Every structure is written in C-alpha cells, then in structure tokens.
mmCIF file of C-alpha atoms and ligand atoms in Angstrom:
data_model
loop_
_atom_site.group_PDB
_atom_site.id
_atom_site.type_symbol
_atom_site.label_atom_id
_atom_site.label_comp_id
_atom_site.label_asym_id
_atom_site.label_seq_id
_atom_site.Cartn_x
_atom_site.Cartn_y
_atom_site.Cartn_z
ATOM 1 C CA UNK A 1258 0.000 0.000 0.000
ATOM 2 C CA UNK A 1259 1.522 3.460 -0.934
ATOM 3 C CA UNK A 1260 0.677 6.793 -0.012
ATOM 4 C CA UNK A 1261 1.515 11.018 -0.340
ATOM 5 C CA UNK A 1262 2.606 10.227 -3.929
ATOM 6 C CA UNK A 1263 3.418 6.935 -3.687
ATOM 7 C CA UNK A 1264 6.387 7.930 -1.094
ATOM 8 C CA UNK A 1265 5.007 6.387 2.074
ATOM 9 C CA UNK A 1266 5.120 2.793 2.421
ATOM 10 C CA UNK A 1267 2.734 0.931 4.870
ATOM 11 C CA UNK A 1268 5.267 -1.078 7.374
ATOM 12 C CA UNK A 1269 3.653 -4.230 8.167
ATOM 13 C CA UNK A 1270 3.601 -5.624 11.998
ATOM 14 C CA UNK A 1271 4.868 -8.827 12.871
ATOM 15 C CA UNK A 1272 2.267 -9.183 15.658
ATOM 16 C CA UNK A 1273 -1.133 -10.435 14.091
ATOM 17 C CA UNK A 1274 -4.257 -9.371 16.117
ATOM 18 C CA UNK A 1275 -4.844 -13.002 17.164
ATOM 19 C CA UNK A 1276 -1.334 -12.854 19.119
ATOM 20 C CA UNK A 1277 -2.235 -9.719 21.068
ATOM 21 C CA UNK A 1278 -4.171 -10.856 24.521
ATOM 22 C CA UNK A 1279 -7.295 -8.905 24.245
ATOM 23 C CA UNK A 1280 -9.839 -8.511 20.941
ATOM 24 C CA UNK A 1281 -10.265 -4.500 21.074
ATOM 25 C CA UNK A 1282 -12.839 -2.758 19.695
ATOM 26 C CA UNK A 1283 -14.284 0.868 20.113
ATOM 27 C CA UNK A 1284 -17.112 2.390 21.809
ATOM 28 C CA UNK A 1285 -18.322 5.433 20.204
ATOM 29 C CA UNK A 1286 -20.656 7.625 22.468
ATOM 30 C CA UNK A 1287 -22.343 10.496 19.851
ATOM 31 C CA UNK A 1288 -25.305 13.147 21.857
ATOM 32 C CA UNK A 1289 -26.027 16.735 22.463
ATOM 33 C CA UNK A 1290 -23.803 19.023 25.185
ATOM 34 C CA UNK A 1291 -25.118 17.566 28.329
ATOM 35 C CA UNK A 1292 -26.625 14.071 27.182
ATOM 36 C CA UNK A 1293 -24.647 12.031 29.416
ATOM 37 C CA UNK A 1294 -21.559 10.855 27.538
ATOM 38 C CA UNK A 1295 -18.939 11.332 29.461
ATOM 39 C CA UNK A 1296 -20.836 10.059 32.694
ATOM 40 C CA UNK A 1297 -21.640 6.935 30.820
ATOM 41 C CA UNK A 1298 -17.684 6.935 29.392
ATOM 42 C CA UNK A 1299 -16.188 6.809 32.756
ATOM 43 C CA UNK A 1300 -18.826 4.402 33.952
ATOM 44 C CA UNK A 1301 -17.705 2.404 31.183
ATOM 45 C CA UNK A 1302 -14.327 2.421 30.993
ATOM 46 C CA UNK A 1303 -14.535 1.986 35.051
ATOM 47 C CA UNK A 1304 -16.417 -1.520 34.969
ATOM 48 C CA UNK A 1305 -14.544 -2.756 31.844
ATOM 49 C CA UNK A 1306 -11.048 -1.717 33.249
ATOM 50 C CA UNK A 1307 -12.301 -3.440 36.964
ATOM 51 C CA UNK A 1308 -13.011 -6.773 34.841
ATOM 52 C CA UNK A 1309 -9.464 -6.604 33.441
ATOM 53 C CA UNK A 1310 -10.078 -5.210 29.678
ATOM 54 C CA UNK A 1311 -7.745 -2.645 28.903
ATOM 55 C CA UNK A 1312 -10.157 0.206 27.983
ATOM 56 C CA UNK A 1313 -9.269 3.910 27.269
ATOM 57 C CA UNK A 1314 -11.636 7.351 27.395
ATOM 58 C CA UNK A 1315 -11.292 9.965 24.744
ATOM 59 C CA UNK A 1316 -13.849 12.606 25.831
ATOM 60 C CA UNK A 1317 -13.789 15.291 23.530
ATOM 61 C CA UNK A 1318 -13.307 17.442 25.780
ATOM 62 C CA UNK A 1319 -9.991 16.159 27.201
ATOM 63 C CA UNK A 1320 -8.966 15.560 23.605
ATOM 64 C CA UNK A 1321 -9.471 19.508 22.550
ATOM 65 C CA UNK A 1322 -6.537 20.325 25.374
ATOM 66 C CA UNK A 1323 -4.103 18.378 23.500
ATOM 67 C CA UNK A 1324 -4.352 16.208 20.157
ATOM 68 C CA UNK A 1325 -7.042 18.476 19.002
ATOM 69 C CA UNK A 1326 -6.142 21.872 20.689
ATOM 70 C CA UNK A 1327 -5.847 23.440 17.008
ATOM 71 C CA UNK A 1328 -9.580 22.940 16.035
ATOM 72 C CA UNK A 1329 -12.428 25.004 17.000
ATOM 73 C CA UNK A 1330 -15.878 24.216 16.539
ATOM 74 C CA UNK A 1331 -16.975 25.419 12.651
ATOM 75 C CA UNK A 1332 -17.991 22.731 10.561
ATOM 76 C CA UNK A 1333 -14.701 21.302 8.781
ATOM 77 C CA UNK A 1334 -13.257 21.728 12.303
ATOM 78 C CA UNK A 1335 -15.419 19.120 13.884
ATOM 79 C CA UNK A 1336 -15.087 16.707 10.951
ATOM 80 C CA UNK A 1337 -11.354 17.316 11.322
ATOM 81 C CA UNK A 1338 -11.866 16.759 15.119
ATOM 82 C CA UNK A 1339 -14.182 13.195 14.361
ATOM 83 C CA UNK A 1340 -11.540 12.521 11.426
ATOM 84 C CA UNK A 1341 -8.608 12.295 14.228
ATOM 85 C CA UNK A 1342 -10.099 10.830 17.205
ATOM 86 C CA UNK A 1343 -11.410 8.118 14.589
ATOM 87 C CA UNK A 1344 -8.467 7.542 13.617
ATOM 88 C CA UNK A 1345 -6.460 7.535 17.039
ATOM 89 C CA UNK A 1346 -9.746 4.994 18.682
ATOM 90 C CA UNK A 1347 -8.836 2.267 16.036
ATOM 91 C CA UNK A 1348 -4.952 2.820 17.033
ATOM 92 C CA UNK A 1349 -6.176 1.732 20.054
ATOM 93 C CA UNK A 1350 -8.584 -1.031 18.815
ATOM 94 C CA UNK A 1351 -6.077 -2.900 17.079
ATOM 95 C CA UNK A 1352 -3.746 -2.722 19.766
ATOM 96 C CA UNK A 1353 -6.940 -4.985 21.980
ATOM 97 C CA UNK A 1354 -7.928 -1.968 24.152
ATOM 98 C CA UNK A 1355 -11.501 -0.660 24.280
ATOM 99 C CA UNK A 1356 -11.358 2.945 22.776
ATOM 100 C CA UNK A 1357 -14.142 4.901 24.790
ATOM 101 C CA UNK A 1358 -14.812 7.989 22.642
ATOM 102 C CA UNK A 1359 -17.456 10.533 23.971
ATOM 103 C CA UNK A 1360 -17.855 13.306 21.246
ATOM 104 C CA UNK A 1361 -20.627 15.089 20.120
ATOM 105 C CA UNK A 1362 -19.748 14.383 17.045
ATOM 106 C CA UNK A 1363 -22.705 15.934 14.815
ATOM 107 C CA UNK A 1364 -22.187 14.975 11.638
ATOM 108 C CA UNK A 1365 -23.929 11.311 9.900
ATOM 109 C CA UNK A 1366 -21.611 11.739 7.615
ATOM 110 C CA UNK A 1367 -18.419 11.688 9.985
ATOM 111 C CA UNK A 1368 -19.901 8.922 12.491
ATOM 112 C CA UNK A 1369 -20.334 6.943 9.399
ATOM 113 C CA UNK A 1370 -16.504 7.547 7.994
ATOM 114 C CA UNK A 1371 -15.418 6.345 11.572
ATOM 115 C CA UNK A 1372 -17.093 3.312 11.173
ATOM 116 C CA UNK A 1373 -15.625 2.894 8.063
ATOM 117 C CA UNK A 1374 -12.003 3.643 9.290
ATOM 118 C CA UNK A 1375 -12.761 0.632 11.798
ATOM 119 C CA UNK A 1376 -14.300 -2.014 9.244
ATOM 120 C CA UNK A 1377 -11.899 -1.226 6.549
ATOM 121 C CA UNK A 1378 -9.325 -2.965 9.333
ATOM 122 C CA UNK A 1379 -11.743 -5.525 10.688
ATOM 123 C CA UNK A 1380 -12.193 -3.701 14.101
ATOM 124 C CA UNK A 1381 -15.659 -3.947 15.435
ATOM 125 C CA UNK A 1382 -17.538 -0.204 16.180
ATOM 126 C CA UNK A 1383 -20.219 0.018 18.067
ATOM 127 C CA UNK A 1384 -22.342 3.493 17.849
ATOM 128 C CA UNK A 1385 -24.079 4.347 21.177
ATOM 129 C CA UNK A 1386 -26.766 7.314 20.904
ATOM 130 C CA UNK A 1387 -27.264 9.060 23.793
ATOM 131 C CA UNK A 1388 -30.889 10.527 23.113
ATOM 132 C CA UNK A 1389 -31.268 13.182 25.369
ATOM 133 C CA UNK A 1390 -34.272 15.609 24.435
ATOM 134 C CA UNK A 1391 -32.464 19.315 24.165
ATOM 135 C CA UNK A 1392 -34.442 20.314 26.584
ATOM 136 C CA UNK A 1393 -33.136 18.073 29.237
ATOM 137 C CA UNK A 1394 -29.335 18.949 28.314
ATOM 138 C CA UNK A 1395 -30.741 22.560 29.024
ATOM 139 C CA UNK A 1396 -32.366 21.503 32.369
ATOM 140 C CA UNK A 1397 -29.094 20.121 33.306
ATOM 141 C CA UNK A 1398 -26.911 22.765 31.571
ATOM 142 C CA UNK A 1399 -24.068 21.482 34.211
ATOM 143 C CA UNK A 1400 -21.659 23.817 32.678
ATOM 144 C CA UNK A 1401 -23.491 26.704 31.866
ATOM 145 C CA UNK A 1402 -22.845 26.392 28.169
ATOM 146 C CA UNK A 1403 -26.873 26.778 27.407
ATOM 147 C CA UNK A 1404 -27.339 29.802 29.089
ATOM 148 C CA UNK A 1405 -24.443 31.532 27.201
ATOM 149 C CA UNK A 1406 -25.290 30.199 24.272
ATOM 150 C CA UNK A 1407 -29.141 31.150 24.322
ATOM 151 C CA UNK A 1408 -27.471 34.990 25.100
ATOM 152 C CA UNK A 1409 -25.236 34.304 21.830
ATOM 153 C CA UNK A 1410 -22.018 34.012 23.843
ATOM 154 C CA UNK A 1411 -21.050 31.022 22.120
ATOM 155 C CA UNK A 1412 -21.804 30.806 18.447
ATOM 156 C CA UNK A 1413 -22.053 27.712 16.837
ATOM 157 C CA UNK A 1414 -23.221 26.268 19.767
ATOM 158 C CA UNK A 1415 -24.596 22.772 18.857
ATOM 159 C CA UNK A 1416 -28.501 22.616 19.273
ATOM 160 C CA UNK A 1417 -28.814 25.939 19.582
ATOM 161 C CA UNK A 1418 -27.506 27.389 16.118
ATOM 162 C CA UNK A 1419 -24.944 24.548 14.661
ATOM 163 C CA UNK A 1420 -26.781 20.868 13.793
ATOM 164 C CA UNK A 1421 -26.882 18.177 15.543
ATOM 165 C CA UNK A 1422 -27.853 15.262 12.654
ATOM 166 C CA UNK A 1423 -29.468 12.283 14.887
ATOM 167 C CA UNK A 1424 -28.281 8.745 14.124
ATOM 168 C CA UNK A 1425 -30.641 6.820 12.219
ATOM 169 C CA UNK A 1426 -28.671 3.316 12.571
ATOM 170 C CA UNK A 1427 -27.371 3.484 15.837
ATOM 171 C CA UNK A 1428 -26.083 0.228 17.528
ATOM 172 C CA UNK A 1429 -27.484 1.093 21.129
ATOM 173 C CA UNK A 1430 -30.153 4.161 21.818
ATOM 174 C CA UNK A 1431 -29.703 5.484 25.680
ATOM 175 C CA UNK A 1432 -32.446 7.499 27.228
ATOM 176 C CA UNK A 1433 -32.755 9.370 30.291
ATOM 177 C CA UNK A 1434 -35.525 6.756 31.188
ATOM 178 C CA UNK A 1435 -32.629 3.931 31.183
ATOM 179 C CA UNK A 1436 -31.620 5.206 34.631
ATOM 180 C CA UNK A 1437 -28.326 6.411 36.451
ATOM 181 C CA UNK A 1438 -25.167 6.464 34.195
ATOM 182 C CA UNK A 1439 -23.969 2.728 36.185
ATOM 183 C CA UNK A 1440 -27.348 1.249 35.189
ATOM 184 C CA UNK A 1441 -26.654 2.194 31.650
ATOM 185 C CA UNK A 1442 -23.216 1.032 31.538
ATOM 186 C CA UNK A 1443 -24.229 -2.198 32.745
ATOM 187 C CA UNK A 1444 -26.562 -2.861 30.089
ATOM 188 C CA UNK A 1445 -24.882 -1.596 27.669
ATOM 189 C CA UNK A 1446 -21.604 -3.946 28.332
ATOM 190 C CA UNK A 1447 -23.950 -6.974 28.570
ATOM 191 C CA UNK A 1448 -25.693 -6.177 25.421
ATOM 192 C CA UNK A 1449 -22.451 -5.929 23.648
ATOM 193 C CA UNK A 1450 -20.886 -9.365 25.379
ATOM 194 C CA UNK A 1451 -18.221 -7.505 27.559
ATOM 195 C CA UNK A 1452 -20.127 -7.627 30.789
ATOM 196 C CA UNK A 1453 -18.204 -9.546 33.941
ATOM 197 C CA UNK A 1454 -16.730 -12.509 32.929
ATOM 198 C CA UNK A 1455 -17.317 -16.099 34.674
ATOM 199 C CA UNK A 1456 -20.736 -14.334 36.227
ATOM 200 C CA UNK A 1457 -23.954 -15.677 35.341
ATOM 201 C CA UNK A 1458 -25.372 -12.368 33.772
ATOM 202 C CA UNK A 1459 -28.582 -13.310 34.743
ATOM 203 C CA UNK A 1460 -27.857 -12.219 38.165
ATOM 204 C CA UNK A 1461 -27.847 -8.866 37.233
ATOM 205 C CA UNK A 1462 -31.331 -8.442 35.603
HETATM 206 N N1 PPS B 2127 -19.956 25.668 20.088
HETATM 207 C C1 PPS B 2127 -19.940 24.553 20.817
HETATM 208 N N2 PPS B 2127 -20.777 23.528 20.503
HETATM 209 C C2 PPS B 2127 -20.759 22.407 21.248
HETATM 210 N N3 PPS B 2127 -19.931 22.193 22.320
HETATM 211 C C3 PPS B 2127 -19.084 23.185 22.655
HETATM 212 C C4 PPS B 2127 -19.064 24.402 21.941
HETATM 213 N N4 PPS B 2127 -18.132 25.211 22.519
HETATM 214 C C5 PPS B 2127 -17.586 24.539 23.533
HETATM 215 N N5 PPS B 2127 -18.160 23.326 23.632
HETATM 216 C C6 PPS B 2127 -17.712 22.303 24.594
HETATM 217 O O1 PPS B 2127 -16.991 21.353 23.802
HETATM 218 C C7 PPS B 2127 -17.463 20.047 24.019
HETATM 219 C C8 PPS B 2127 -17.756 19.342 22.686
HETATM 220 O O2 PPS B 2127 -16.592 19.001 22.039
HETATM 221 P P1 PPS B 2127 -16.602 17.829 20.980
HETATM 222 O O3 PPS B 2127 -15.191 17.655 20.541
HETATM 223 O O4 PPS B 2127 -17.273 16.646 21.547
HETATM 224 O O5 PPS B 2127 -17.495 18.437 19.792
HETATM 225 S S1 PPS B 2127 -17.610 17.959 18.261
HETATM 226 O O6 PPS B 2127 -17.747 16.487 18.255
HETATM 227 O O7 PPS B 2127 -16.423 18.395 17.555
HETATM 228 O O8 PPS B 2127 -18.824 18.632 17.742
HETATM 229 C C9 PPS B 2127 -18.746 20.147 24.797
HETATM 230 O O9 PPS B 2127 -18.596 19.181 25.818
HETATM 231 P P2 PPS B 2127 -19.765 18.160 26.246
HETATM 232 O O10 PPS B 2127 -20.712 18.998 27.057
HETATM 233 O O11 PPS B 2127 -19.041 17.137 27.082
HETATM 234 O O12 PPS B 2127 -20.391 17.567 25.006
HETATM 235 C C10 PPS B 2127 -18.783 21.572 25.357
HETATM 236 O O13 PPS B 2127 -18.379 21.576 26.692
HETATM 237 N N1 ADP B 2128 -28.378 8.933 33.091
HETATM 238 C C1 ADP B 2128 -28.431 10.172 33.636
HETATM 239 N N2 ADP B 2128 -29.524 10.574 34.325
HETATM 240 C C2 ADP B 2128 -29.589 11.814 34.860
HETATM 241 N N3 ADP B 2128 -28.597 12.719 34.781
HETATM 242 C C3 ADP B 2128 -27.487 12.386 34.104
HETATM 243 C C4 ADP B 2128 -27.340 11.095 33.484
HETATM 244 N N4 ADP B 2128 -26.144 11.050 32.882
HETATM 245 C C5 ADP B 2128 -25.563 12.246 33.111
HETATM 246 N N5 ADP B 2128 -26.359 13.043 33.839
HETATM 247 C C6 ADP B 2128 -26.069 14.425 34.273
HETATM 248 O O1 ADP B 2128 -26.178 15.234 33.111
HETATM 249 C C7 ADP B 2128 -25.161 16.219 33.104
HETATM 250 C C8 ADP B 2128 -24.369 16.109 31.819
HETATM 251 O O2 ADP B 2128 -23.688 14.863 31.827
HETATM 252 P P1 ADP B 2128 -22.316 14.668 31.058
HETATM 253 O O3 ADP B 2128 -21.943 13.251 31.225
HETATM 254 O O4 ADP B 2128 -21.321 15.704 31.462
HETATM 255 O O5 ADP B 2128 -22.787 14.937 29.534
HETATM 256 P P2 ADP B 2128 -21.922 15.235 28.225
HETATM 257 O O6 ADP B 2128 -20.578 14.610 28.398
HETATM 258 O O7 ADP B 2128 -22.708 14.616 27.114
HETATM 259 O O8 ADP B 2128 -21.864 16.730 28.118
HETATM 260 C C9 ADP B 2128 -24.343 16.012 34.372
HETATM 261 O O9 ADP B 2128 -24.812 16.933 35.356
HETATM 262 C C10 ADP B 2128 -24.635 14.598 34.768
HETATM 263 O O10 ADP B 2128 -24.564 14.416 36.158
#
C-alpha cells in the first residue's frame, strides 16, 4: 500500500491481532452538550477496566486540550476533530484496548466515515446514541454552556444554532428513562458481550 505520492510505504507488523491478549474494539458515544456521555464513558471504561479489559476514554473534551487543541468548533473543524479521534480509537482497537470515545460528534456523515475507518481494518464499532431531548441537556446545563449560548455568547453552539444530525442506525439508543449512568453502563456492556466474565449475567437483571 503506498501513499503522499506513492512515497510512504505501509510497514507491516509482525504481531497479528490473534497474538495480542485482548480482541479491542471501540465504543463510540455520539449526543447533544449535556446528554450524558462522558458520565456513561467513565462508567464504562470503570467496569470494563475493573473486569481486566484494557479500555481507554477519549472525551472530547480532554482531547481539545491536546491532540485536538488546534480545532475550534466550525464545521470542517469538527469533521477534522471526528476525522482524528477516529483515527487515534482504532490505534487503540487494534492494539486490543476498548477505545471509549465521547464526542458530540454531529455529523452522519463523519460517524459513518469512523465506522468505516474501523471495518476497513476488521475492528468492530459500536455506535451508542445518547438521546437526550435538548431540553433536558438545558435543564441540566451542568456547565453553563446553554445559558451563554441562548445569550449568543457562544456561536455555533450545537442545538442551539450549529446541527446536531441524529443517528438513524445506531447500535445502542440510551435514554434518560434507562436510569443512572452505572445502570446504563451495565446494560450496555452486557448487550455488547463484555459484561463480567465467569458471572452468570442473569444475576444482574
Ligand atoms: N460551540 C460549541 N458547541 C458544542 N460544544 C461546545 C461548543 N463550545 C464549547 N463546547 C464544549 O466542547 C465540548 C464538545 O466538544 P466535541 O469535541 O465533543 O465536539 S464535536 O464532536 O467536535 O462537535 C462540549 O462538551 P460536552 O458537554 O461534554 O459535550 C462543550 O463543553
Ligand atoms: N443517566 C443520567 N440521568 C440523569 N442525569 C445524568 C445522566 N447522565 C448524566 N447526567 C447528568 O447530566 C449532566 C451532563 O452529563 P455529562 O456526562 O457531562 O454529559 P456530556 O458529556 O454529554 O456533556 C451532568 O450533570 C450529569 O450528572
């Protein structure tokens, strides 16, 4: 495989996926400012990381103070943000760690291109839709972002006045009527096969 011209070479590992202790995959957590992604993230990463999976978090947030501390929030700069963390989460797929990503991540478009980035390598994706009415993220507002941006102190402020394009195929829905952030997490790691290992899941329901 060649690339930039045909001057980059692709440098083959000599460590096949099967060799690596742990099958990775990534989690990708797409909602609205205030949906509950990073409170589901950490829950997640939290029980999978207690029942010995290596597992990662990339909240979007955390990722905008360093890999992505260039891009603002216009349009291209939130497919360039999606285009990176994509790109970084199947790094850490195919080295068998769980890639927890928690971006808004607006775009169909862009959600689709990261699953593509992970099936054109045989990684498994799994898109998890936090569906949080906008008027709940406003209730909550935990950061204050709403209010500002209702007073147009942040423009492009998505759900307000930048889109927010729902996902029409996503792999898991969460509501707010799915309970507390550890509820979710629990069923969403048993409906995907990584709950607790040697447990009979049935205990749990
Ligand atoms: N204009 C605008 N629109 C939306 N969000 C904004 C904006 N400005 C700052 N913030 C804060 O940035 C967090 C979202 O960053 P993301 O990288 O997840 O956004 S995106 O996927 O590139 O759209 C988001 O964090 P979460 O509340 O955790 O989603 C906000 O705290
Ligand atoms: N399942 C839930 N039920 C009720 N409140 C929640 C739930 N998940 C998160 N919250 C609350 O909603 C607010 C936003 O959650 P957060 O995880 O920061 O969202 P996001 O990362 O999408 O911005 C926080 O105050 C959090 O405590």
């Amino acid at each position: 495989m060649t690339g930039a011209g045909g001057n980059i070479v692709w440098q083959s590992s000599k460590v096949s996926r099967s060799q690596r202790p742990h099958e990775g995959a990534t989690l990708w957590l797409t909602g609205l400012s205030g949906s509950g992604k990073s409170s589901l993230a950490i829950e997640l990463e939290r029980c999978l990381v207690a029942d010995g999976h290596p597992a990662y978090l990339m909240d979007g947030d955390n990722l905008r103070h360093g890999l992505n501390s260039d891009l603002g929030f216009s349009d291209d700069d939130r497919r360039e943000n999606i285009r990176r963390t994509s790109e970084v989460a199947a790094l850490f797929a195919d080295s068998g760690a769980i890639a927890i990503v928690g971006l808004i991540s607006p775009f169909a478009s862009e959600r689709q291109r990261a699953r593509e980035i992970h099936a054109e390598r045989g990684l498994p994706f799994h898109e998890i839709f936090l569906d949080t009415p906008l008027a709940e993220c406003e209730r909550r507002d935990p950061k204050g972002l709403y209010v500002r941006a209702r007073r147009g102190e942040i423009p492009h402020f998505t759900g307000i006045d930048s889109p927010y394009e729902r996902p029409q195929h996503a792999d898991i829905v969460v509501t707010p009527a799915d309970g507390t952030p550890t509820q979710v997490a629990a069923l969403v790691l048993r409906t995907l096969g990584l709950g607790p290992q040697g447990q009979d899941q049935e205990e749990d329901r």
